[in-house]
């Protein structure tokens, strides 16, 4: 069916939302492998079955946008995993010494690979894209978050407009969503007569895009207008690992300029993804997810302001601390090896973390009502 037919088709709607996190997207992919296999088995489908056959709306930020765009095009998780395994180190190629005053890594090879994977001529509005797709980036020119989608009913996706977003190259929007400040140069995108400078969506409140995707699917101005309800909508949110930097020995005088430059971005990203996760658990019926904090716990089975809940929800992620890794039985993995966004030399360890999360938490019975 066409995308418009899929949007308007009856029955429960399924959403997949993928966090940002650099090369830690390898962790996400191992969780998705398990989800894809669980669904194939539950639905009696073979290897030709892909997540785009199940999920109606796939969203992602930064590395999550790379994965989301591939999945929305009908790629299998195995294909996307191979892309990361084959190109992970290439995506993080050191910039020339003088360029490192602006960014650590060059983007030429990354750009070339994105064009190759998605097709240089593939537009956001291409009929090759099988699901609704949303990617989050930050428009540095307008100083605002931009959740950009292929929703045919969205205000700025009107094909009669000279600056219709559907005419933008898919690969370039993915590149814009992954343009992490300090790590990569920004991406300049021509939209109609205007040029905008974009950076990574991870520095917006939507590094975890799950709740924003729910809003885009249900709030009237977006014109998708899917009905909410525990039995009408499923949201599966997959993270790239959380790495809170707790420091019991921290003194006030330690928080100098250098400390704050290094610590504040991570702190804001960690807070934002937790808020998005908490909102989904409060307004949704949470079936899976680790404890958010020691006060509210995991919110599984808890009541909230919306009764009944607005959707069914699952969250799969890992805490990349010593305690979190030990909880997964990964005593041999050092937290510092898997916490960095550019830990390309530790890809096998990131895979082990993802597989451990999948084995421990992904359950067929949680999908039972949406098979």
mmCIF file of C-alpha atoms in Angstrom:
data_model
loop_
_atom_site.group_PDB
_atom_site.id
_atom_site.type_symbol
_atom_site.label_atom_id
_atom_site.label_comp_id
_atom_site.label_asym_id
_atom_site.label_seq_id
_atom_site.Cartn_x
_atom_site.Cartn_y
_atom_site.Cartn_z
ATOM 1 C CA UNK A 1 0.000 0.000 0.000
ATOM 2 C CA UNK A 2 1.052 3.629 -0.411
ATOM 3 C CA UNK A 3 2.199 5.652 2.587
ATOM 4 C CA UNK A 4 -1.078 7.580 2.626
ATOM 5 C CA UNK A 5 -3.034 4.320 2.551
ATOM 6 C CA UNK A 6 -0.928 2.989 5.417
ATOM 7 C CA UNK A 7 -1.513 6.120 7.492
ATOM 8 C CA UNK A 8 -5.283 5.888 6.983
ATOM 9 C CA UNK A 9 -5.589 2.105 7.316
ATOM 10 C CA UNK A 10 -7.599 0.811 10.299
ATOM 11 C CA UNK A 11 -6.171 -1.097 13.230
ATOM 12 C CA UNK A 12 -3.532 -0.497 15.903
ATOM 13 C CA UNK A 13 -0.513 1.614 14.978
ATOM 14 C CA UNK A 14 3.063 0.720 15.920
ATOM 15 C CA UNK A 15 5.879 3.215 16.476
ATOM 16 C CA UNK A 16 9.628 2.576 16.789
ATOM 17 C CA UNK A 17 11.783 5.383 18.238
ATOM 18 C CA UNK A 18 15.602 5.280 18.291
ATOM 19 C CA UNK A 19 17.906 7.426 20.433
ATOM 20 C CA UNK A 20 21.065 9.209 19.366
ATOM 21 C CA UNK A 21 24.468 8.168 20.665
ATOM 22 C CA UNK A 22 27.195 7.923 18.024
ATOM 23 C CA UNK A 23 28.804 4.530 17.493
ATOM 24 C CA UNK A 24 26.784 3.292 20.466
ATOM 25 C CA UNK A 25 24.101 2.731 17.847
ATOM 26 C CA UNK A 26 25.696 -0.737 17.687
ATOM 27 C CA UNK A 27 24.006 -1.401 21.033
ATOM 28 C CA UNK A 28 20.655 -0.350 19.550
ATOM 29 C CA UNK A 29 21.102 -2.633 16.564
ATOM 30 C CA UNK A 30 21.702 -5.729 18.686
ATOM 31 C CA UNK A 31 18.455 -5.047 20.557
ATOM 32 C CA UNK A 32 16.650 -4.568 17.241
ATOM 33 C CA UNK A 33 17.998 -7.897 15.965
ATOM 34 C CA UNK A 34 16.209 -9.615 18.842
ATOM 35 C CA UNK A 35 13.000 -7.635 18.288
ATOM 36 C CA UNK A 36 13.004 -8.486 14.580
ATOM 37 C CA UNK A 37 13.575 -12.182 15.306
ATOM 38 C CA UNK A 38 10.857 -12.255 17.994
ATOM 39 C CA UNK A 39 8.358 -10.734 15.559
ATOM 40 C CA UNK A 40 9.338 -13.096 12.745
ATOM 41 C CA UNK A 41 8.756 -16.081 15.004
ATOM 42 C CA UNK A 42 5.530 -14.738 16.514
ATOM 43 C CA UNK A 43 4.054 -13.874 13.111
ATOM 44 C CA UNK A 44 5.309 -17.011 11.393
ATOM 45 C CA UNK A 45 7.349 -14.980 8.920
ATOM 46 C CA UNK A 46 10.727 -15.717 7.359
ATOM 47 C CA UNK A 47 13.830 -13.644 6.834
ATOM 48 C CA UNK A 48 12.117 -11.520 4.216
ATOM 49 C CA UNK A 49 10.099 -9.947 7.054
ATOM 50 C CA UNK A 50 11.615 -6.631 8.185
ATOM 51 C CA UNK A 51 10.673 -4.092 10.831
ATOM 52 C CA UNK A 52 9.089 -1.805 8.213
ATOM 53 C CA UNK A 53 6.497 -4.566 7.701
ATOM 54 C CA UNK A 54 5.468 -4.205 11.350
ATOM 55 C CA UNK A 55 6.100 -0.621 12.455
ATOM 56 C CA UNK A 56 4.016 2.119 10.830
ATOM 57 C CA UNK A 57 6.178 5.023 12.049
ATOM 58 C CA UNK A 58 9.944 4.918 12.647
ATOM 59 C CA UNK A 59 11.838 7.858 14.148
ATOM 60 C CA UNK A 60 15.414 8.533 15.135
ATOM 61 C CA UNK A 61 17.882 11.144 16.266
ATOM 62 C CA UNK A 62 21.539 11.277 15.185
ATOM 63 C CA UNK A 63 22.799 7.676 14.937
ATOM 64 C CA UNK A 64 19.157 6.718 15.483
ATOM 65 C CA UNK A 65 18.307 8.649 12.311
ATOM 66 C CA UNK A 66 20.840 6.603 10.329
ATOM 67 C CA UNK A 67 19.200 3.396 11.519
ATOM 68 C CA UNK A 68 15.620 4.689 11.251
ATOM 69 C CA UNK A 69 16.053 5.830 7.650
ATOM 70 C CA UNK A 70 17.488 2.454 6.634
ATOM 71 C CA UNK A 71 14.728 0.521 8.368
ATOM 72 C CA UNK A 72 12.024 2.764 6.882
ATOM 73 C CA UNK A 73 13.419 1.975 3.432
ATOM 74 C CA UNK A 74 12.797 -1.695 4.140
ATOM 75 C CA UNK A 75 16.319 -2.737 5.114
ATOM 76 C CA UNK A 76 16.691 -5.574 7.594
ATOM 77 C CA UNK A 77 18.396 -4.979 10.922
ATOM 78 C CA UNK A 78 21.185 -7.300 9.777
ATOM 79 C CA UNK A 79 21.843 -5.034 6.780
ATOM 80 C CA UNK A 80 22.056 -1.951 9.020
ATOM 81 C CA UNK A 81 24.282 -3.782 11.482
ATOM 82 C CA UNK A 82 26.628 -4.732 8.638
ATOM 83 C CA UNK A 83 26.712 -1.086 7.559
ATOM 84 C CA UNK A 84 27.951 -0.089 11.024
ATOM 85 C CA UNK A 85 30.422 -2.961 11.243
ATOM 86 C CA UNK A 86 31.895 -2.190 7.832
ATOM 87 C CA UNK A 87 31.896 1.606 8.118
ATOM 88 C CA UNK A 88 32.041 2.428 11.834
ATOM 89 C CA UNK A 89 35.706 3.374 11.822
ATOM 90 C CA UNK A 90 35.343 5.173 8.489
ATOM 91 C CA UNK A 91 32.553 7.341 9.919
ATOM 92 C CA UNK A 92 34.961 8.560 12.596
ATOM 93 C CA UNK A 93 37.978 9.535 10.496
ATOM 94 C CA UNK A 94 40.234 12.051 12.200
ATOM 95 C CA UNK A 95 40.226 15.541 10.709
ATOM 96 C CA UNK A 96 43.431 17.284 9.685
ATOM 97 C CA UNK A 97 45.224 18.978 12.572
ATOM 98 C CA UNK A 98 44.101 22.519 11.720
ATOM 99 C CA UNK A 99 40.502 21.398 11.220
ATOM 100 C CA UNK A 100 40.452 19.974 14.737
ATOM 101 C CA UNK A 101 40.089 23.522 16.016
ATOM 102 C CA UNK A 102 36.517 23.182 14.707
ATOM 103 C CA UNK A 103 35.749 19.444 14.755
ATOM 104 C CA UNK A 104 37.520 16.170 15.533
ATOM 105 C CA UNK A 105 36.356 14.187 12.504
ATOM 106 C CA UNK A 106 35.941 14.731 8.774
ATOM 107 C CA UNK A 107 32.622 13.934 7.135
ATOM 108 C CA UNK A 108 33.615 13.252 3.509
ATOM 109 C CA UNK A 109 33.559 9.463 3.786
ATOM 110 C CA UNK A 110 30.428 9.532 5.933
ATOM 111 C CA UNK A 111 28.642 11.658 3.333
ATOM 112 C CA UNK A 112 29.700 9.277 0.564
ATOM 113 C CA UNK A 113 28.447 6.250 2.512
ATOM 114 C CA UNK A 114 25.112 7.878 3.293
ATOM 115 C CA UNK A 115 24.602 8.653 -0.395
ATOM 116 C CA UNK A 116 25.470 5.056 -1.242
ATOM 117 C CA UNK A 117 23.145 3.513 1.391
ATOM 118 C CA UNK A 118 20.075 5.702 0.854
ATOM 119 C CA UNK A 119 20.610 6.690 -2.775
ATOM 120 C CA UNK A 120 21.928 10.109 -3.742
ATOM 121 C CA UNK A 121 18.676 10.915 -5.557
ATOM 122 C CA UNK A 122 16.309 9.559 -2.888
ATOM 123 C CA UNK A 123 14.152 12.375 -1.513
ATOM 124 C CA UNK A 124 12.384 12.553 1.835
ATOM 125 C CA UNK A 125 9.115 12.160 -0.055
ATOM 126 C CA UNK A 126 10.235 9.099 -2.039
ATOM 127 C CA UNK A 127 7.753 6.259 -2.383
ATOM 128 C CA UNK A 128 10.682 3.930 -1.589
ATOM 129 C CA UNK A 129 10.151 4.837 2.082
ATOM 130 C CA UNK A 130 7.660 2.302 3.402
ATOM 131 C CA UNK A 131 6.710 3.912 6.736
ATOM 132 C CA UNK A 132 6.254 7.302 8.269
ATOM 133 C CA UNK A 133 9.771 8.518 9.067
ATOM 134 C CA UNK A 134 10.842 11.306 11.403
ATOM 135 C CA UNK A 135 14.395 12.521 12.058
ATOM 136 C CA UNK A 136 15.393 15.123 14.614
ATOM 137 C CA UNK A 137 17.977 17.818 13.964
ATOM 138 C CA UNK A 138 18.697 21.287 15.303
ATOM 139 C CA UNK A 139 18.449 24.259 12.980
ATOM 140 C CA UNK A 140 21.307 26.430 14.228
ATOM 141 C CA UNK A 141 20.213 29.244 11.887
ATOM 142 C CA UNK A 142 16.818 29.589 13.557
ATOM 143 C CA UNK A 143 18.014 28.222 16.931
ATOM 144 C CA UNK A 144 15.248 25.640 17.070
ATOM 145 C CA UNK A 145 14.731 21.864 17.063
ATOM 146 C CA UNK A 146 13.500 20.490 13.746
ATOM 147 C CA UNK A 147 11.666 17.156 13.801
ATOM 148 C CA UNK A 148 11.439 16.599 10.031
ATOM 149 C CA UNK A 149 9.148 13.893 8.649
ATOM 150 C CA UNK A 150 7.836 12.494 5.388
ATOM 151 C CA UNK A 151 4.262 12.946 6.637
ATOM 152 C CA UNK A 152 2.371 13.875 3.433
ATOM 153 C CA UNK A 153 -0.135 15.963 5.427
ATOM 154 C CA UNK A 154 2.426 18.120 7.279
ATOM 155 C CA UNK A 155 2.312 21.872 6.690
ATOM 156 C CA UNK A 156 5.750 22.151 5.093
ATOM 157 C CA UNK A 157 5.377 18.962 3.046
ATOM 158 C CA UNK A 158 2.891 20.497 0.626
ATOM 159 C CA UNK A 159 4.329 19.683 -2.811
ATOM 160 C CA UNK A 160 2.960 22.943 -4.227
ATOM 161 C CA UNK A 161 5.379 24.913 -2.026
ATOM 162 C CA UNK A 162 8.689 26.013 -3.577
ATOM 163 C CA UNK A 163 10.466 24.932 -0.373
ATOM 164 C CA UNK A 164 8.633 21.633 0.198
ATOM 165 C CA UNK A 165 10.601 19.486 2.666
ATOM 166 C CA UNK A 166 9.694 16.305 0.774
ATOM 167 C CA UNK A 167 12.081 17.377 -1.995
ATOM 168 C CA UNK A 168 15.101 17.375 0.332
ATOM 169 C CA UNK A 169 17.669 14.571 -0.124
ATOM 170 C CA UNK A 170 17.162 11.861 2.463
ATOM 171 C CA UNK A 171 20.897 11.298 2.910
ATOM 172 C CA UNK A 172 21.467 14.989 3.655
ATOM 173 C CA UNK A 173 18.800 15.088 6.349
ATOM 174 C CA UNK A 174 20.370 12.027 7.966
ATOM 175 C CA UNK A 175 23.760 13.741 7.761
ATOM 176 C CA UNK A 176 22.291 16.891 9.361
ATOM 177 C CA UNK A 177 20.835 14.879 12.228
ATOM 178 C CA UNK A 178 24.269 13.338 12.894
ATOM 179 C CA UNK A 179 26.320 16.557 12.765
ATOM 180 C CA UNK A 180 27.372 16.433 16.423
ATOM 181 C CA UNK A 181 29.111 19.686 17.418
ATOM 182 C CA UNK A 182 32.806 19.199 18.214
ATOM 183 C CA UNK A 183 32.725 15.777 16.513
ATOM 184 C CA UNK A 184 31.589 16.709 12.971
ATOM 185 C CA UNK A 185 31.125 19.871 10.882
ATOM 186 C CA UNK A 186 27.568 21.210 10.556
ATOM 187 C CA UNK A 187 25.458 20.491 7.486
ATOM 188 C CA UNK A 188 24.175 23.329 5.298
ATOM 189 C CA UNK A 189 20.872 22.512 3.611
ATOM 190 C CA UNK A 190 19.265 24.497 0.794
ATOM 191 C CA UNK A 191 15.502 24.699 1.350
ATOM 192 C CA UNK A 192 13.878 26.694 -1.424
ATOM 193 C CA UNK A 193 15.577 30.081 -1.583
ATOM 194 C CA UNK A 194 17.020 29.807 1.919
ATOM 195 C CA UNK A 195 20.046 28.095 3.398
ATOM 196 C CA UNK A 196 19.996 26.684 6.909
ATOM 197 C CA UNK A 197 22.829 25.343 9.028
ATOM 198 C CA UNK A 198 21.939 22.141 10.881
ATOM 199 C CA UNK A 199 23.613 20.278 13.724
ATOM 200 C CA UNK A 200 22.926 17.064 15.611
ATOM 201 C CA UNK A 201 19.435 16.539 16.984
ATOM 202 C CA UNK A 202 21.036 15.107 20.115
ATOM 203 C CA UNK A 203 21.437 18.632 21.489
ATOM 204 C CA UNK A 204 17.674 19.196 21.421
ATOM 205 C CA UNK A 205 15.248 17.793 24.015
ATOM 206 C CA UNK A 206 14.575 14.924 21.568
ATOM 207 C CA UNK A 207 17.743 12.831 21.627
ATOM 208 C CA UNK A 208 15.165 10.271 22.729
ATOM 209 C CA UNK A 209 12.422 11.034 20.178
ATOM 210 C CA UNK A 210 9.727 8.695 21.534
ATOM 211 C CA UNK A 211 7.258 11.163 23.069
ATOM 212 C CA UNK A 212 7.721 13.670 20.241
ATOM 213 C CA UNK A 213 6.886 10.892 17.776
ATOM 214 C CA UNK A 214 3.701 10.140 19.732
ATOM 215 C CA UNK A 215 2.753 13.832 19.505
ATOM 216 C CA UNK A 216 3.426 13.924 15.771
ATOM 217 C CA UNK A 217 1.194 10.877 15.328
ATOM 218 C CA UNK A 218 -1.716 12.241 17.354
ATOM 219 C CA UNK A 219 -1.723 16.054 17.682
ATOM 220 C CA UNK A 220 -4.100 17.773 15.279
ATOM 221 C CA UNK A 221 -1.712 20.233 13.489
ATOM 222 C CA UNK A 222 0.397 17.320 12.181
ATOM 223 C CA UNK A 223 -2.774 15.871 10.536
ATOM 224 C CA UNK A 224 -1.910 12.203 11.011
ATOM 225 C CA UNK A 225 -4.551 11.974 13.750
ATOM 226 C CA UNK A 226 -4.049 8.394 14.888
ATOM 227 C CA UNK A 227 -6.306 7.498 17.822
ATOM 228 C CA UNK A 228 -4.631 7.036 21.191
ATOM 229 C CA UNK A 229 -5.288 4.149 23.542
ATOM 230 C CA UNK A 230 -3.555 1.201 25.207
ATOM 231 C CA UNK A 231 -4.927 -1.152 22.561
ATOM 232 C CA UNK A 232 -4.649 1.310 19.669
ATOM 233 C CA UNK A 233 -0.970 2.295 19.734
ATOM 234 C CA UNK A 234 2.341 0.639 20.606
ATOM 235 C CA UNK A 235 5.562 2.612 21.100
ATOM 236 C CA UNK A 236 8.888 0.768 21.300
ATOM 237 C CA UNK A 237 11.796 2.995 22.334
ATOM 238 C CA UNK A 238 15.408 1.801 22.046
ATOM 239 C CA UNK A 239 18.377 3.630 23.555
ATOM 240 C CA UNK A 240 22.112 3.650 22.941
ATOM 241 C CA UNK A 241 23.047 3.321 26.592
ATOM 242 C CA UNK A 242 22.981 5.900 29.374
ATOM 243 C CA UNK A 243 26.161 6.985 31.124
ATOM 244 C CA UNK A 244 25.456 9.185 34.148
ATOM 245 C CA UNK A 245 28.749 10.460 35.540
ATOM 246 C CA UNK A 246 28.108 10.183 39.270
ATOM 247 C CA UNK A 247 31.007 11.460 41.389
ATOM 248 C CA UNK A 248 30.658 11.090 45.152
ATOM 249 C CA UNK A 249 33.996 12.880 45.684
ATOM 250 C CA UNK A 250 33.102 15.991 43.673
ATOM 251 C CA UNK A 251 33.893 19.290 45.400
ATOM 252 C CA UNK A 252 32.384 22.663 44.476
ATOM 253 C CA UNK A 253 35.806 24.039 43.514
ATOM 254 C CA UNK A 254 36.239 21.170 41.044
ATOM 255 C CA UNK A 255 33.489 22.622 38.844
ATOM 256 C CA UNK A 256 35.668 24.997 36.864
ATOM 257 C CA UNK A 257 35.293 26.118 33.255
ATOM 258 C CA UNK A 258 36.980 23.029 31.802
ATOM 259 C CA UNK A 259 34.855 20.693 33.944
ATOM 260 C CA UNK A 260 31.616 22.383 32.895
ATOM 261 C CA UNK A 261 32.464 22.409 29.166
ATOM 262 C CA UNK A 262 33.004 18.657 29.348
ATOM 263 C CA UNK A 263 30.154 17.769 31.699
ATOM 264 C CA UNK A 264 27.201 20.002 30.814
ATOM 265 C CA UNK A 265 26.359 18.600 27.323
ATOM 266 C CA UNK A 266 26.303 15.021 28.629
ATOM 267 C CA UNK A 267 24.252 16.087 31.653
ATOM 268 C CA UNK A 268 21.656 17.838 29.492
ATOM 269 C CA UNK A 269 21.387 14.902 27.071
ATOM 270 C CA UNK A 270 21.008 12.439 29.946
ATOM 271 C CA UNK A 271 18.311 14.574 31.584
ATOM 272 C CA UNK A 272 16.415 15.032 28.313
ATOM 273 C CA UNK A 273 16.328 11.347 27.402
ATOM 274 C CA UNK A 274 15.167 10.479 30.914
ATOM 275 C CA UNK A 275 12.395 13.064 30.722
ATOM 276 C CA UNK A 276 11.147 11.720 27.385
ATOM 277 C CA UNK A 277 11.262 8.177 28.754
ATOM 278 C CA UNK A 278 9.426 9.199 31.944
ATOM 279 C CA UNK A 279 6.700 10.985 29.959
ATOM 280 C CA UNK A 280 6.134 7.850 27.888
ATOM 281 C CA UNK A 281 5.884 5.693 31.015
ATOM 282 C CA UNK A 282 3.551 8.143 32.762
ATOM 283 C CA UNK A 283 1.137 8.573 29.849
ATOM 284 C CA UNK A 284 1.638 5.086 28.435
ATOM 285 C CA UNK A 285 1.147 1.596 29.810
ATOM 286 C CA UNK A 286 4.755 0.532 30.358
ATOM 287 C CA UNK A 287 5.502 -3.170 29.881
ATOM 288 C CA UNK A 288 9.311 -3.075 29.813
ATOM 289 C CA UNK A 289 11.997 -0.730 31.054
ATOM 290 C CA UNK A 290 14.643 -0.478 33.714
ATOM 291 C CA UNK A 291 14.311 1.787 36.752
ATOM 292 C CA UNK A 292 14.418 5.494 35.903
ATOM 293 C CA UNK A 293 15.491 6.581 39.384
ATOM 294 C CA UNK A 294 15.190 5.488 42.995
ATOM 295 C CA UNK A 295 12.052 7.569 43.645
ATOM 296 C CA UNK A 296 9.695 6.644 40.791
ATOM 297 C CA UNK A 297 11.224 3.273 39.889
ATOM 298 C CA UNK A 298 10.298 1.763 36.527
ATOM 299 C CA UNK A 299 6.617 2.892 36.560
ATOM 300 C CA UNK A 300 5.504 -0.507 35.266
ATOM 301 C CA UNK A 301 1.917 -1.015 36.451
ATOM 302 C CA UNK A 302 1.688 2.521 37.881
ATOM 303 C CA UNK A 303 -1.226 4.930 37.494
ATOM 304 C CA UNK A 304 -0.953 8.383 35.982
ATOM 305 C CA UNK A 305 -2.979 11.416 34.898
ATOM 306 C CA UNK A 306 -4.376 9.581 31.857
ATOM 307 C CA UNK A 307 -6.609 6.606 32.648
ATOM 308 C CA UNK A 308 -6.722 4.450 30.662
ATOM 309 C CA UNK A 309 -3.235 5.083 29.320
ATOM 310 C CA UNK A 310 -2.710 6.650 25.892
ATOM 311 C CA UNK A 311 -0.543 3.865 24.416
ATOM 312 C CA UNK A 312 1.364 0.727 25.288
ATOM 313 C CA UNK A 313 5.082 1.317 25.788
ATOM 314 C CA UNK A 314 8.379 -0.549 25.997
ATOM 315 C CA UNK A 315 11.817 0.917 26.646
ATOM 316 C CA UNK A 316 15.037 -0.997 26.037
ATOM 317 C CA UNK A 317 18.317 0.551 27.159
ATOM 318 C CA UNK A 318 21.434 -0.111 29.243
ATOM 319 C CA UNK A 319 23.150 1.821 32.005
ATOM 320 C CA UNK A 320 26.792 1.973 30.982
ATOM 321 C CA UNK A 321 28.164 2.265 34.507
ATOM 322 C CA UNK A 322 29.964 -0.371 36.557
ATOM 323 C CA UNK A 323 26.727 -1.147 38.372
ATOM 324 C CA UNK A 324 24.699 -1.294 35.163
ATOM 325 C CA UNK A 325 27.130 -3.553 33.330
ATOM 326 C CA UNK A 326 27.429 -5.876 36.321
ATOM 327 C CA UNK A 327 23.631 -6.120 36.418
ATOM 328 C CA UNK A 328 23.781 -7.415 32.832
ATOM 329 C CA UNK A 329 26.463 -9.947 33.772
ATOM 330 C CA UNK A 330 29.143 -8.019 31.883
ATOM 331 C CA UNK A 331 31.753 -7.770 34.613
ATOM 332 C CA UNK A 332 34.599 -7.954 32.076
ATOM 333 C CA UNK A 333 33.593 -4.791 30.179
ATOM 334 C CA UNK A 334 35.064 -1.502 31.403
ATOM 335 C CA UNK A 335 32.480 1.320 31.468
ATOM 336 C CA UNK A 336 34.886 3.798 29.905
ATOM 337 C CA UNK A 337 35.219 1.525 26.857
ATOM 338 C CA UNK A 338 31.532 1.776 25.962
ATOM 339 C CA UNK A 339 30.520 5.221 27.188
ATOM 340 C CA UNK A 340 32.097 7.420 24.517
ATOM 341 C CA UNK A 341 30.213 8.347 21.365
ATOM 342 C CA UNK A 342 33.261 7.536 19.247
ATOM 343 C CA UNK A 343 34.437 4.258 20.852
ATOM 344 C CA UNK A 344 34.920 2.560 17.487
ATOM 345 C CA UNK A 345 37.673 0.309 18.825
ATOM 346 C CA UNK A 346 35.188 -1.245 21.257
ATOM 347 C CA UNK A 347 32.376 -2.099 18.831
ATOM 348 C CA UNK A 348 32.396 -5.809 19.855
ATOM 349 C CA UNK A 349 31.867 -4.799 23.482
ATOM 350 C CA UNK A 350 28.980 -2.518 22.531
ATOM 351 C CA UNK A 351 27.449 -5.481 20.700
ATOM 352 C CA UNK A 352 27.781 -7.623 23.820
ATOM 353 C CA UNK A 353 25.951 -4.980 25.844
ATOM 354 C CA UNK A 354 23.119 -4.801 23.310
ATOM 355 C CA UNK A 355 22.758 -8.580 23.195
ATOM 356 C CA UNK A 356 22.683 -8.767 26.989
ATOM 357 C CA UNK A 357 19.886 -6.170 27.148
ATOM 358 C CA UNK A 358 17.941 -7.990 24.427
ATOM 359 C CA UNK A 359 18.299 -11.364 26.108
ATOM 360 C CA UNK A 360 17.265 -10.026 29.493
ATOM 361 C CA UNK A 361 14.357 -7.779 28.565
ATOM 362 C CA UNK A 362 12.899 -8.392 25.058
ATOM 363 C CA UNK A 363 9.914 -10.714 25.505
ATOM 364 C CA UNK A 364 7.473 -12.041 22.921
ATOM 365 C CA UNK A 365 4.539 -11.743 25.325
ATOM 366 C CA UNK A 366 4.936 -7.953 25.469
ATOM 367 C CA UNK A 367 4.048 -7.777 21.758
ATOM 368 C CA UNK A 368 1.119 -10.200 22.063
ATOM 369 C CA UNK A 369 -1.642 -7.573 21.826
ATOM 370 C CA UNK A 370 -0.117 -6.123 18.635
ATOM 371 C CA UNK A 371 0.533 -9.245 16.564
#
